[in-house]
Amino acid sequence: MIDPTSATIASSGQGPNDTDSAGLDDESDVRLHTDHDADLVEQLFRDYETSFSLTAIVQVFNQCRRDLAGCPPAAMPEMLARLARCRLSAMLAAEPESAD
């Protein structure tokens, strides 16, 4: 499980995953707020680990949390998961395909 109290999460060191096409800074905005957040980020990482670093996923997730600040608390987990998944999918679709 990802530790939600960790001040920073290091880059995964998995080659292409180290750079983020969305211009995300690897050293900022990587704190998670709750254990539930950590569980959601862990699921997102399993789904997108071949495309994004853990740091990038956490940063997108935290931006989604800020954007949903007025959301009712009971709806927050579902809304966070949906919005983060939508944004990560959009970022993936916007990336130019590499020639193999």
Short mmCIF file of C-alpha atoms in Angstrom, two decimals:
data_model
loop_
_atom_site.label_atom_id
_atom_site.label_comp_id
_atom_site.label_asym_id
_atom_site.label_seq_id
_atom_site.Cartn_x
_atom_site.Cartn_y
_atom_site.Cartn_z
CA MET A 1 0.00 0.00 0.00
CA ILE A 2 1.14 3.55 -0.66
CA ASP A 3 1.91 5.49 2.52
CA PRO A 4 -0.43 8.54 2.58
CA THR A 5 1.73 10.31 5.16
CA SER A 6 4.81 10.28 2.98
CA ALA A 7 5.97 13.80 2.14
CA THR A 8 7.17 12.78 -1.31
CA ILE A 9 7.06 9.77 -3.54
CA ALA A 10 10.14 9.14 -5.63
CA SER A 11 9.92 8.69 -9.37
CA SER A 12 9.49 5.05 -10.33
CA GLY A 13 12.71 4.96 -12.37
CA GLN A 14 11.09 2.99 -15.18
CA GLY A 15 12.59 4.70 -18.19
CA PRO A 16 9.90 6.49 -20.21
CA ASN A 17 7.72 6.76 -17.12
CA ASP A 18 10.23 9.17 -15.57
CA THR A 19 9.14 12.02 -17.81
CA ASP A 20 5.64 13.36 -17.90
CA SER A 21 4.29 14.77 -21.14
CA ALA A 22 1.85 16.91 -19.17
CA GLY A 23 4.72 18.96 -17.78
CA LEU A 24 4.26 17.75 -14.22
CA ASP A 25 7.08 18.49 -11.79
CA ASP A 26 8.33 15.28 -10.16
CA GLU A 27 9.06 17.00 -6.83
CA SER A 28 5.82 18.88 -6.14
CA ASP A 29 2.30 17.95 -5.14
CA VAL A 30 2.79 14.32 -4.20
CA ARG A 31 1.14 14.16 -0.76
CA LEU A 32 -1.94 11.99 -0.36
CA HIS A 33 -4.62 12.97 2.15
CA THR A 34 -6.18 9.70 3.36
CA ASP A 35 -5.73 5.94 3.28
CA HIS A 36 -8.64 5.83 0.85
CA ASP A 37 -6.73 8.19 -1.46
CA ALA A 38 -3.77 5.83 -1.28
CA ASP A 39 -6.00 2.89 -2.25
CA LEU A 40 -7.43 4.82 -5.22
CA VAL A 41 -3.97 5.92 -6.39
CA GLU A 42 -2.71 2.36 -6.04
CA GLN A 43 -5.52 1.15 -8.33
CA LEU A 44 -4.81 3.94 -10.84
CA PHE A 45 -1.13 3.03 -10.79
CA ARG A 46 -1.93 -0.62 -11.55
CA ASP A 47 -4.07 0.52 -14.47
CA TYR A 48 -1.64 3.12 -15.88
CA GLU A 49 1.84 2.05 -14.71
CA THR A 50 2.99 1.29 -18.24
CA SER A 51 2.24 4.87 -19.30
CA PHE A 52 2.82 7.14 -16.28
CA SER A 53 5.09 7.28 -13.24
CA LEU A 54 3.57 7.00 -9.79
CA THR A 55 4.49 10.63 -9.21
CA ALA A 56 2.54 11.75 -12.28
CA ILE A 57 -0.50 9.74 -11.23
CA VAL A 58 -0.42 11.21 -7.70
CA GLN A 59 -0.10 14.72 -9.10
CA VAL A 60 -3.10 14.24 -11.42
CA PHE A 61 -5.06 12.72 -8.55
CA ASN A 62 -4.28 15.64 -6.23
CA GLN A 63 -5.24 18.17 -8.90
CA CYS A 64 -8.55 16.34 -9.26
CA ARG A 65 -9.01 16.52 -5.47
CA ARG A 66 -8.48 20.29 -5.55
CA ASP A 67 -10.88 20.69 -8.49
CA LEU A 68 -13.55 18.72 -6.62
CA ALA A 69 -13.15 20.64 -3.35
CA GLY A 70 -16.88 21.54 -3.20
CA CYS A 71 -18.05 17.97 -3.83
CA PRO A 72 -20.12 16.33 -1.07
CA PRO A 73 -17.81 14.15 1.06
CA ALA A 74 -19.85 11.00 0.44
CA ALA A 75 -19.44 11.40 -3.32
CA MET A 76 -15.76 12.36 -3.22
CA PRO A 77 -14.16 8.89 -3.63
CA GLU A 78 -16.22 8.00 -6.69
CA MET A 79 -15.84 11.44 -8.25
CA LEU A 80 -12.08 11.44 -7.63
CA ALA A 81 -11.64 8.02 -9.19
CA ARG A 82 -13.70 8.93 -12.25
CA LEU A 83 -12.11 12.33 -12.83
CA ALA A 84 -8.55 11.04 -12.35
CA ARG A 85 -9.18 8.11 -14.70
CA CYS A 86 -10.72 10.48 -17.27
CA ARG A 87 -7.75 12.87 -17.11
CA LEU A 88 -5.14 10.11 -17.28
CA SER A 89 -6.92 8.57 -20.26
CA ALA A 90 -7.07 11.97 -21.96
CA MET A 91 -3.36 12.53 -21.34
CA LEU A 92 -2.60 9.11 -22.77
CA ALA A 93 -4.71 9.78 -25.86
CA ALA A 94 -3.00 13.14 -26.38
CA GLU A 95 0.50 11.61 -26.39
CA PRO A 96 1.93 11.01 -29.85
CA GLU A 97 2.48 7.32 -30.51
CA SER A 98 6.14 6.32 -30.61
CA ALA A 99 7.47 4.51 -33.66
CA ASP A 100 8.76 1.05 -32.78
#
